[in-house]
Amino acid sequence: MHGLYFTGIAASSGIAIGKAQVNRPRLDDVIVRKGVNVREEEDRFHRAVSVALQDLIQITDEAKSKLGASEAQIFEAHQLMLQDPTLIDSVLQTIQSEKINAEAALQKVTKSLVEVFEAMDNDYIGGRAADIEDISHRVLTHLLDKGQGIVQRDVAEPVIVFAHDLAPSDTVKMDREHVQAFVTEVGGKTSHTAIISRTIGIPAVVGLKGILEHVREGMTVIVDGVDGQVILQPSEEELLLYKEKKELWVARQHEWRDLIDKPSVTEDGVTVSLMANISTPDDMNSVFANGAEGVGLFRTEFLFMNRQVAPTEEEQFAAYQKVAALLQGKPVIIRTLDIGGDKQVPYLGLPSEANPFLGYRAIRIGLDRTDLLTTQLRAIVRASHYGNVKIMYPMIATIEEIKQANQILERVKEQLQKEKVPFDSSLEVGIMVEIPSAA
């Protein structure tokens, strides 16, 4: 007799075997109370938001220590979302207009926002619905005086966590010693939960709709995060097969680690450069740990996010110079500011768009807000004196955009020469080919 096989999305590689720990939906639907004291409900909501914000600050610190600064930015973004007037004002207006209790108003607004995100034909944006639900649920638990109550149970043996969905904050708080993997009914590879699962190295299969109808607490389970398979109640033969598969997987990881410092050459003698992508200088530890031959993409927009004003030239220079110096001659390709779409920076006051992924973003903002691009290019060009720095413009659609950006770059170089500031005069410049017209 064989186990029950289910196939979902392989969100994080690895193989795990353990007992199922089933997390049913965390909170009952809230009861709607009408004719409430509006002022009291507004005060209750403000207090719950304040406490939830303190929770997130604590989780951000925990994420920084466990995962690093780059992944902790997810929770810093949650802090900003929790203070976003779109959410706060909508809930307050709902309390006032419908005279209903705060939790009912919050749930109504959350449902509306989630539906908007999920309706978008984009996996990444759709994944942000889980972030909205996470911060909303956090406030709701304080309004209802209930704990988060997920994957917090004491366990003495390996478990596989099953849930309809897991918030990023749930994932980062997992007891890594005992939680071997997780399986969810919703989600995709680009969700923040999936990203964190890959960072902490825990196998995960997501998007397995209806799995909670079949799994039972304590049931023996196999999770194959390589092929996206979940097996409930496997046979002895299947258990033996996957134990061997797990051993092979672990051995392969060790083999790959042994290859970290070996040259990357194909069988026919072609050398291939393996580069790392980074978001902040804090990511450089991972660059070196994995033997990267340089930084293929420095996503500078993360220096602009989760703050109230744009970073100064000196702040940017310090970040770029640090990475360039640490690489000791290995290349770093610094991409100019790529905001818009899923990466919003509230203090810049960008217009709301129906399709921000192809609208007013990236180089178009830089060519419009030349103060931003000029400041950033000054910082990058100055940093080029300390290493092998290259510049890349994002979202280029036409030759004219390259010419305009390079004109600003030439002015920056002329200014720095007059100021007698050293830089690499042979600094290379390129573009990201990501728009059909560019190709």
Short mmCIF file of C-alpha atoms in Angstrom, two decimals:
data_model
loop_
_atom_site.label_atom_id
_atom_site.label_comp_id
_atom_site.label_asym_id
_atom_site.label_seq_id
_atom_site.Cartn_x
_atom_site.Cartn_y
_atom_site.Cartn_z
CA MET A 1 0.00 0.00 0.00
CA HIS A 2 1.35 3.42 -0.98
CA GLY A 3 0.92 6.84 0.60
CA LEU A 4 -1.20 9.66 -0.77
CA TYR A 5 0.73 11.85 -3.23
CA PHE A 6 0.09 15.59 -3.69
CA THR A 7 2.00 17.98 -5.93
CA GLY A 8 2.38 21.68 -5.22
CA ILE A 9 4.98 24.41 -5.84
CA ALA A 10 8.53 23.66 -4.72
CA ALA A 11 9.24 26.87 -2.80
CA SER A 12 12.38 25.81 -0.93
CA SER A 13 14.56 22.79 -1.75
CA GLY A 14 15.26 19.90 0.60
CA ILE A 15 13.65 16.70 1.87
CA ALA A 16 12.03 16.23 5.26
CA ILE A 17 10.29 13.37 7.07
CA GLY A 18 8.25 13.89 10.21
CA LYS A 19 4.88 14.02 11.94
CA ALA A 20 2.26 16.48 10.74
CA GLN A 21 1.48 19.48 12.90
CA VAL A 22 -1.73 20.94 11.53
CA ASN A 23 -2.57 24.60 11.99
CA ARG A 24 -6.18 25.33 11.20
CA PRO A 25 -7.30 28.91 10.45
CA ARG A 26 -6.05 31.01 13.36
CA LEU A 27 -9.01 33.21 14.21
CA ASP A 28 -12.76 32.80 13.97
CA ASP A 29 -14.65 35.36 11.92
CA VAL A 30 -15.16 38.42 14.05
CA ILE A 31 -18.60 39.36 15.25
CA VAL A 32 -19.93 42.60 13.79
CA ARG A 33 -21.31 44.96 16.44
CA LYS A 34 -23.33 47.93 15.22
CA GLY A 35 -24.20 51.21 16.92
CA VAL A 36 -20.92 51.30 18.83
CA ASN A 37 -19.26 54.27 20.51
CA VAL A 38 -17.16 55.46 17.57
CA ARG A 39 -14.56 57.28 19.69
CA GLU A 40 -13.98 54.20 21.86
CA GLU A 41 -13.55 51.95 18.79
CA GLU A 42 -11.11 54.42 17.22
CA ASP A 43 -9.07 54.43 20.43
CA ARG A 44 -9.12 50.62 20.60
CA PHE A 45 -7.88 50.44 17.03
CA HIS A 46 -5.06 52.97 17.61
CA ARG A 47 -3.91 51.06 20.71
CA ALA A 48 -3.92 47.72 18.86
CA VAL A 49 -1.92 49.21 15.98
CA SER A 50 0.62 50.66 18.42
CA VAL A 51 1.15 47.30 20.18
CA ALA A 52 1.30 45.45 16.85
CA LEU A 53 3.98 47.89 15.69
CA GLN A 54 6.06 47.09 18.78
CA ASP A 55 5.65 43.39 17.93
CA LEU A 56 7.01 44.02 14.46
CA ILE A 57 9.99 45.98 15.76
CA GLN A 58 10.86 43.02 17.99
CA ILE A 59 10.41 40.54 15.11
CA THR A 60 12.59 42.72 12.86
CA ASP A 61 15.40 42.58 15.42
CA GLU A 62 14.96 38.82 15.68
CA ALA A 63 15.05 38.45 11.90
CA LYS A 64 18.24 40.53 11.68
CA SER A 65 20.02 38.23 14.14
CA LYS A 66 18.70 35.01 12.56
CA LEU A 67 18.56 35.84 8.85
CA GLY A 68 20.56 39.01 8.27
CA ALA A 69 19.68 42.61 7.46
CA SER A 70 18.47 41.90 3.93
CA GLU A 71 15.70 39.48 4.92
CA ALA A 72 14.77 41.61 7.95
CA GLN A 73 13.74 44.30 5.48
CA ILE A 74 10.56 42.28 4.91
CA PHE A 75 9.47 43.12 8.45
CA GLU A 76 10.66 46.70 8.18
CA ALA A 77 8.35 46.91 5.17
CA HIS A 78 5.56 45.46 7.35
CA GLN A 79 6.15 48.29 9.81
CA LEU A 80 5.64 50.82 7.02
CA MET A 81 2.54 49.00 5.76
CA LEU A 82 1.07 49.05 9.26
CA GLN A 83 1.48 52.84 9.33
CA ASP A 84 0.18 53.35 5.78
CA PRO A 85 -2.75 55.82 5.70
CA THR A 86 -4.42 53.63 3.06
CA LEU A 87 -5.01 50.98 5.72
CA ILE A 88 -5.32 53.13 8.86
CA ASP A 89 -7.62 55.79 7.39
CA SER A 90 -9.79 53.21 5.63
CA VAL A 91 -10.44 51.38 8.89
CA LEU A 92 -11.18 54.59 10.78
CA GLN A 93 -13.54 55.77 8.02
CA THR A 94 -15.33 52.41 8.10
CA ILE A 95 -15.78 52.65 11.87
CA GLN A 96 -17.16 56.18 11.50
CA SER A 97 -19.43 55.63 8.49
CA GLU A 98 -20.84 52.23 9.48
CA LYS A 99 -20.60 52.68 13.26
CA ILE A 100 -19.20 49.17 13.67
CA ASN A 101 -16.56 47.74 16.01
CA ALA A 102 -12.88 48.12 15.17
CA GLU A 103 -12.15 44.43 14.47
CA ALA A 104 -15.11 44.18 12.08
CA ALA A 105 -13.96 47.33 10.26
CA LEU A 106 -10.38 46.02 10.05
CA GLN A 107 -11.51 42.68 8.69
CA LYS A 108 -13.71 44.36 6.07
CA VAL A 109 -10.94 46.68 4.86
CA THR A 110 -8.38 43.85 4.85
CA LYS A 111 -10.62 41.63 2.77
CA SER A 112 -11.10 44.43 0.25
CA LEU A 113 -7.36 45.13 -0.04
CA VAL A 114 -6.49 41.43 -0.32
CA GLU A 115 -9.02 40.97 -3.13
CA VAL A 116 -7.39 43.83 -5.05
CA PHE A 117 -3.91 42.30 -4.70
CA GLU A 118 -5.02 38.78 -5.55
CA ALA A 119 -6.90 39.97 -8.64
CA MET A 120 -3.68 41.29 -10.19
CA ASP A 121 -2.20 39.01 -12.82
CA ASN A 122 1.23 39.01 -11.21
CA ASP A 123 2.55 36.36 -8.81
CA TYR A 124 4.77 38.78 -6.93
CA ILE A 125 2.06 41.37 -6.33
CA GLY A 126 -0.42 38.60 -5.51
CA GLY A 127 2.01 37.40 -2.86
CA ARG A 128 1.78 40.75 -1.11
CA ALA A 129 -1.77 39.84 -0.11
CA ALA A 130 -0.22 37.56 2.50
CA ASP A 131 1.72 40.52 3.91
CA ILE A 132 -1.49 42.55 4.25
CA GLU A 133 -3.18 39.62 5.99
CA ASP A 134 -0.21 39.17 8.31
CA ILE A 135 -0.14 42.73 9.62
CA SER A 136 -3.94 42.85 9.80
CA HIS A 137 -4.02 39.60 11.74
CA ARG A 138 -1.42 40.97 14.14
CA VAL A 139 -3.64 43.97 14.93
CA LEU A 140 -6.69 41.74 15.14
CA THR A 141 -5.10 39.47 17.75
CA HIS A 142 -4.61 42.48 20.01
CA LEU A 143 -8.15 43.72 19.43
CA LEU A 144 -9.47 40.26 20.35
CA ASP A 145 -6.79 39.70 23.00
CA LYS A 146 -5.64 36.44 21.40
CA GLY A 147 -2.11 35.22 20.73
CA GLN A 148 -0.79 34.59 17.23
CA GLY A 149 -0.98 30.90 18.00
CA ILE A 150 0.84 29.30 15.09
CA VAL A 151 3.87 26.99 15.09
CA GLN A 152 4.54 27.98 18.70
CA ARG A 153 3.67 24.65 20.31
CA ASP A 154 6.36 22.78 22.21
CA VAL A 155 7.50 19.77 20.18
CA ALA A 156 9.94 17.02 21.10
CA GLU A 157 10.25 15.36 17.68
CA PRO A 158 10.57 16.50 14.06
CA VAL A 159 7.34 17.97 12.70
CA ILE A 160 6.05 19.13 9.35
CA VAL A 161 3.89 22.24 9.72
CA PHE A 162 0.71 22.34 7.62
CA ALA A 163 -1.31 25.54 7.31
CA HIS A 164 -3.63 27.34 4.96
CA ASP A 165 -0.98 30.06 4.84
CA LEU A 166 2.01 31.16 6.89
CA ALA A 167 2.96 34.76 7.45
CA PRO A 168 6.64 35.73 7.14
CA SER A 169 6.63 36.43 10.89
CA ASP A 170 5.40 32.86 11.52
CA THR A 171 8.24 31.49 9.43
CA VAL A 172 11.02 33.45 11.11
CA LYS A 173 9.78 32.37 14.57
CA MET A 174 9.76 28.65 13.74
CA ASP A 175 11.63 26.34 16.07
CA ARG A 176 14.21 25.34 13.46
CA GLU A 177 15.47 22.47 15.60
CA HIS A 178 12.15 20.62 15.36
CA VAL A 179 10.23 22.12 12.44
CA GLN A 180 11.63 20.20 9.49
CA ALA A 181 9.48 21.65 6.70
CA PHE A 182 6.17 23.34 6.02
CA VAL A 183 3.32 22.96 3.57
CA THR A 184 0.68 25.57 2.76
CA GLU A 185 -2.48 25.64 0.67
CA VAL A 186 -1.66 29.02 -0.88
CA GLY A 187 1.42 30.99 -1.84
CA GLY A 188 4.08 30.97 -4.53
CA LYS A 189 7.84 31.00 -5.01
CA THR A 190 8.04 34.79 -4.75
CA SER A 191 6.09 35.16 -1.48
CA HIS A 192 8.07 36.57 1.44
CA THR A 193 7.39 33.35 3.37
CA ALA A 194 9.00 31.31 0.59
CA ILE A 195 11.97 33.68 0.45
CA ILE A 196 12.55 33.34 4.19
CA SER A 197 12.19 29.54 4.05
CA ARG A 198 14.99 29.45 1.46
CA THR A 199 17.13 31.78 3.57
CA ILE A 200 16.89 29.61 6.69
CA GLY A 201 17.18 26.42 4.64
CA ILE A 202 13.86 24.78 5.50
CA PRO A 203 12.10 22.70 2.79
CA ALA A 204 8.72 24.06 1.74
CA VAL A 205 5.92 23.14 -0.64
CA VAL A 206 3.24 25.80 -1.19
CA GLY A 207 0.12 26.28 -3.30
CA LEU A 208 -1.21 22.84 -2.31
CA LYS A 209 -4.90 23.69 -2.34
CA GLY A 210 -7.12 21.48 -0.17
CA ILE A 211 -4.28 19.63 1.61
CA LEU A 212 -5.77 20.44 5.04
CA GLU A 213 -8.76 18.28 4.14
CA HIS A 214 -6.51 15.22 3.89
CA VAL A 215 -3.79 15.65 6.52
CA ARG A 216 -4.32 14.79 10.18
CA GLU A 217 -2.36 15.75 13.31
CA GLY A 218 0.48 13.28 14.00
CA MET A 219 0.29 11.64 10.57
CA THR A 220 3.68 10.59 9.12
CA VAL A 221 4.56 12.84 6.19
CA ILE A 222 7.28 13.25 3.58
CA VAL A 223 7.95 16.68 2.06
CA ASP A 224 10.02 16.83 -1.12
CA GLY A 225 10.89 20.49 -1.61
CA VAL A 226 12.93 19.61 -4.69
CA ASP A 227 10.05 18.24 -6.79
CA GLY A 228 7.20 19.91 -4.89
CA GLN A 229 5.70 16.65 -3.65
CA VAL A 230 4.03 15.81 -0.33
CA ILE A 231 3.32 12.20 0.65
CA LEU A 232 0.86 11.43 3.44
CA GLN A 233 1.15 8.13 5.30
CA PRO A 234 4.00 6.76 3.19
CA SER A 235 4.69 3.02 3.12
CA GLU A 236 7.86 1.55 4.64
CA GLU A 237 9.23 1.23 1.13
CA GLU A 238 8.56 4.91 0.39
CA LEU A 239 10.08 5.97 3.72
CA LEU A 240 13.25 4.01 2.94
CA LEU A 241 13.38 5.48 -0.58
CA TYR A 242 13.08 9.07 0.67
CA LYS A 243 15.55 8.53 3.52
CA GLU A 244 18.07 7.52 0.87
CA LYS A 245 17.03 10.46 -1.30
CA LYS A 246 17.51 12.80 1.67
CA GLU A 247 21.00 11.38 2.33
CA LEU A 248 21.89 11.93 -1.33
CA TRP A 249 20.55 15.49 -1.14
CA VAL A 250 22.65 16.27 1.95
CA ALA A 251 25.72 14.67 0.36
CA ARG A 252 25.17 16.78 -2.76
CA GLN A 253 25.07 19.95 -0.66
CA HIS A 254 28.43 19.01 0.84
CA GLU A 255 29.81 18.31 -2.64
CA TRP A 256 28.64 21.71 -3.83
CA ARG A 257 30.23 23.38 -0.81
CA ASP A 258 33.52 21.68 -1.72
CA LEU A 259 33.27 23.28 -5.18
CA ILE A 260 32.83 26.82 -3.88
CA ASP A 261 36.42 27.89 -4.52
CA LYS A 262 36.92 25.84 -7.69
CA PRO A 263 36.96 27.61 -11.11
CA SER A 264 33.64 27.56 -13.01
CA VAL A 265 34.52 25.98 -16.35
CA THR A 266 32.34 23.98 -18.75
CA GLU A 267 33.47 20.61 -20.13
CA ASP A 268 34.52 22.26 -23.40
CA GLY A 269 36.68 24.79 -21.61
CA VAL A 270 34.47 27.88 -21.42
CA THR A 271 34.90 29.87 -18.20
CA VAL A 272 31.66 31.18 -16.65
CA SER A 273 31.56 33.90 -14.00
CA LEU A 274 29.24 33.13 -11.09
CA MET A 275 28.18 36.40 -9.47
CA ALA A 276 25.98 37.23 -6.51
CA ASN A 277 23.07 39.66 -6.19
CA ILE A 278 22.98 41.87 -3.10
CA SER A 279 20.66 44.46 -1.57
CA THR A 280 22.92 46.01 1.08
CA PRO A 281 26.60 45.76 2.14
CA ASP A 282 25.43 43.38 4.90
CA ASP A 283 24.89 40.74 2.21
CA MET A 284 28.62 40.53 1.48
CA ASN A 285 29.14 37.75 4.05
CA SER A 286 26.97 35.46 1.91
CA VAL A 287 28.83 36.55 -1.23
CA PHE A 288 32.13 35.35 0.21
CA ALA A 289 30.63 32.27 1.91
CA ASN A 290 29.36 31.01 -1.46
CA GLY A 291 32.47 31.78 -3.46
CA ALA A 292 30.95 34.38 -5.78
CA GLU A 293 33.33 35.99 -8.28
CA GLY A 294 31.83 39.42 -7.77
CA VAL A 295 28.49 41.18 -7.45
CA GLY A 296 26.42 40.96 -10.61
CA LEU A 297 23.67 43.20 -9.26
CA PHE A 298 23.66 45.64 -6.37
CA ARG A 299 19.97 46.51 -5.89
CA THR A 300 20.42 50.05 -4.60
CA GLU A 301 16.70 50.70 -4.08
CA PHE A 302 16.90 48.96 -0.70
CA LEU A 303 19.06 51.84 0.53
CA PHE A 304 16.08 54.12 -0.21
CA MET A 305 13.38 51.98 1.41
CA ASN A 306 12.15 51.86 5.02
CA ARG A 307 13.15 55.44 5.80
CA GLN A 308 11.59 58.92 5.78
CA VAL A 309 13.95 60.72 3.37
CA ALA A 310 16.26 59.73 0.54
CA PRO A 311 19.81 58.70 1.53
CA THR A 312 22.40 61.43 1.14
CA GLU A 313 25.34 61.25 -1.25
CA GLU A 314 27.62 60.39 1.69
CA GLU A 315 25.36 57.58 2.90
CA GLN A 316 25.24 56.07 -0.57
CA PHE A 317 28.97 56.54 -1.13
CA ALA A 318 29.73 54.72 2.15
CA ALA A 319 27.63 51.71 1.04
CA TYR A 320 29.06 51.51 -2.49
CA GLN A 321 32.64 52.14 -1.38
CA LYS A 322 32.41 49.41 1.28
CA VAL A 323 31.25 46.79 -1.22
CA ALA A 324 33.82 47.84 -3.85
CA ALA A 325 36.67 47.72 -1.32
CA LEU A 326 35.61 44.37 0.15
CA LEU A 327 35.61 42.77 -3.33
CA GLN A 328 39.31 43.69 -3.79
CA GLY A 329 39.19 44.14 -7.54
CA LYS A 330 36.33 41.75 -8.29
CA PRO A 331 33.53 43.51 -10.17
CA VAL A 332 30.41 45.05 -8.65
CA ILE A 333 27.62 46.15 -11.00
CA ILE A 334 25.63 48.87 -9.27
CA ARG A 335 22.11 49.34 -10.63
CA THR A 336 20.74 52.85 -10.33
CA LEU A 337 17.54 53.35 -8.39
CA ASP A 338 14.80 50.93 -9.52
CA ILE A 339 11.69 51.93 -7.59
CA GLY A 340 8.03 51.71 -8.55
CA GLY A 341 5.97 48.56 -9.08
CA ASP A 342 6.28 46.42 -5.94
CA LYS A 343 9.04 48.63 -4.47
CA GLN A 344 7.34 51.76 -3.21
CA VAL A 345 9.06 54.67 -1.46
CA PRO A 346 6.30 56.76 0.18
CA TYR A 347 8.37 59.92 0.76
CA LEU A 348 8.92 60.36 -3.00
CA GLY A 349 5.17 60.81 -3.55
CA LEU A 350 5.01 58.73 -6.73
CA PRO A 351 1.66 58.77 -8.56
CA SER A 352 -0.69 55.78 -8.28
CA GLU A 353 -0.81 53.74 -11.49
CA ALA A 354 -2.88 50.83 -12.83
CA ASN A 355 0.27 49.12 -14.12
CA PRO A 356 3.24 50.48 -12.12
CA PHE A 357 5.50 47.64 -13.31
CA LEU A 358 5.77 49.23 -16.76
CA GLY A 359 4.87 52.80 -15.89
CA TYR A 360 6.61 55.65 -14.11
CA ARG A 361 9.50 53.85 -12.47
CA ALA A 362 13.24 53.19 -12.46
CA ILE A 363 15.21 55.21 -15.05
CA ARG A 364 12.10 57.23 -15.96
CA ILE A 365 11.99 58.58 -12.41
CA GLY A 366 15.74 59.22 -12.50
CA LEU A 367 15.52 61.22 -15.73
CA ASP A 368 12.57 63.18 -14.34
CA ARG A 369 13.97 63.63 -10.82
CA THR A 370 17.51 64.41 -11.95
CA ASP A 371 18.44 65.44 -8.40
CA LEU A 372 18.01 61.81 -7.29
CA LEU A 373 19.97 60.36 -10.22
CA THR A 374 22.73 62.98 -10.00
CA THR A 375 23.27 62.37 -6.29
CA GLN A 376 23.37 58.61 -6.81
CA LEU A 377 25.75 58.80 -9.77
CA ARG A 378 28.10 61.06 -7.80
CA ALA A 379 28.22 58.46 -5.01
CA ILE A 380 28.80 55.59 -7.46
CA VAL A 381 31.48 57.37 -9.47
CA ARG A 382 33.32 58.35 -6.28
CA ALA A 383 33.19 54.72 -5.10
CA SER A 384 34.74 53.56 -8.40
CA HIS A 385 38.13 54.76 -7.12
CA TYR A 386 38.07 51.98 -4.51
CA GLY A 387 37.35 48.94 -6.68
CA ASN A 388 36.06 47.51 -9.95
CA VAL A 389 32.73 49.37 -10.15
CA LYS A 390 30.32 49.31 -13.10
CA ILE A 391 26.99 51.14 -13.58
CA MET A 392 23.76 49.64 -14.90
CA TYR A 393 20.60 51.59 -15.80
CA PRO A 394 17.28 49.71 -15.24
CA MET A 395 14.09 49.63 -17.36
CA ILE A 396 15.69 51.20 -20.43
CA ALA A 397 13.26 51.32 -23.36
CA THR A 398 14.97 53.62 -25.88
CA ILE A 399 18.42 54.78 -27.00
CA GLU A 400 17.39 58.32 -26.05
CA GLU A 401 17.06 57.30 -22.38
CA ILE A 402 20.64 55.97 -22.38
CA LYS A 403 21.90 59.19 -23.95
CA GLN A 404 20.08 61.32 -21.37
CA ALA A 405 21.39 59.23 -18.45
CA ASN A 406 24.94 59.35 -19.82
CA GLN A 407 24.74 63.12 -20.23
CA ILE A 408 24.00 63.38 -16.49
CA LEU A 409 26.87 60.95 -15.82
CA GLU A 410 29.30 63.08 -17.87
CA ARG A 411 28.26 66.20 -15.97
CA VAL A 412 28.89 64.36 -12.71
CA LYS A 413 32.37 63.35 -13.87
CA GLU A 414 33.17 66.94 -14.91
CA GLN A 415 32.03 68.22 -11.50
CA LEU A 416 34.16 65.67 -9.64
CA GLN A 417 37.20 66.50 -11.78
CA LYS A 418 36.82 70.20 -10.91
CA GLU A 419 36.52 69.21 -7.24
CA LYS A 420 39.66 67.06 -7.65
CA VAL A 421 37.80 63.96 -6.43
CA PRO A 422 39.44 60.75 -7.75
CA PHE A 423 37.41 58.18 -9.73
CA ASP A 424 37.87 55.47 -12.36
CA SER A 425 37.83 57.30 -15.72
CA SER A 426 37.28 53.98 -17.55
CA LEU A 427 34.11 53.21 -15.56
CA GLU A 428 31.90 50.85 -17.61
CA VAL A 429 28.20 51.61 -18.17
CA GLY A 430 25.47 49.23 -19.31
CA ILE A 431 21.72 48.63 -19.20
CA MET A 432 19.26 45.98 -18.06
CA VAL A 433 17.56 44.50 -21.13
CA GLU A 434 14.14 43.81 -19.64
CA ILE A 435 11.75 45.67 -21.94
CA PRO A 436 10.94 44.30 -25.44
CA SER A 437 11.81 47.59 -27.14
CA ALA A 438 15.32 47.44 -25.64
CA ALA A 439 15.87 43.97 -27.09
#
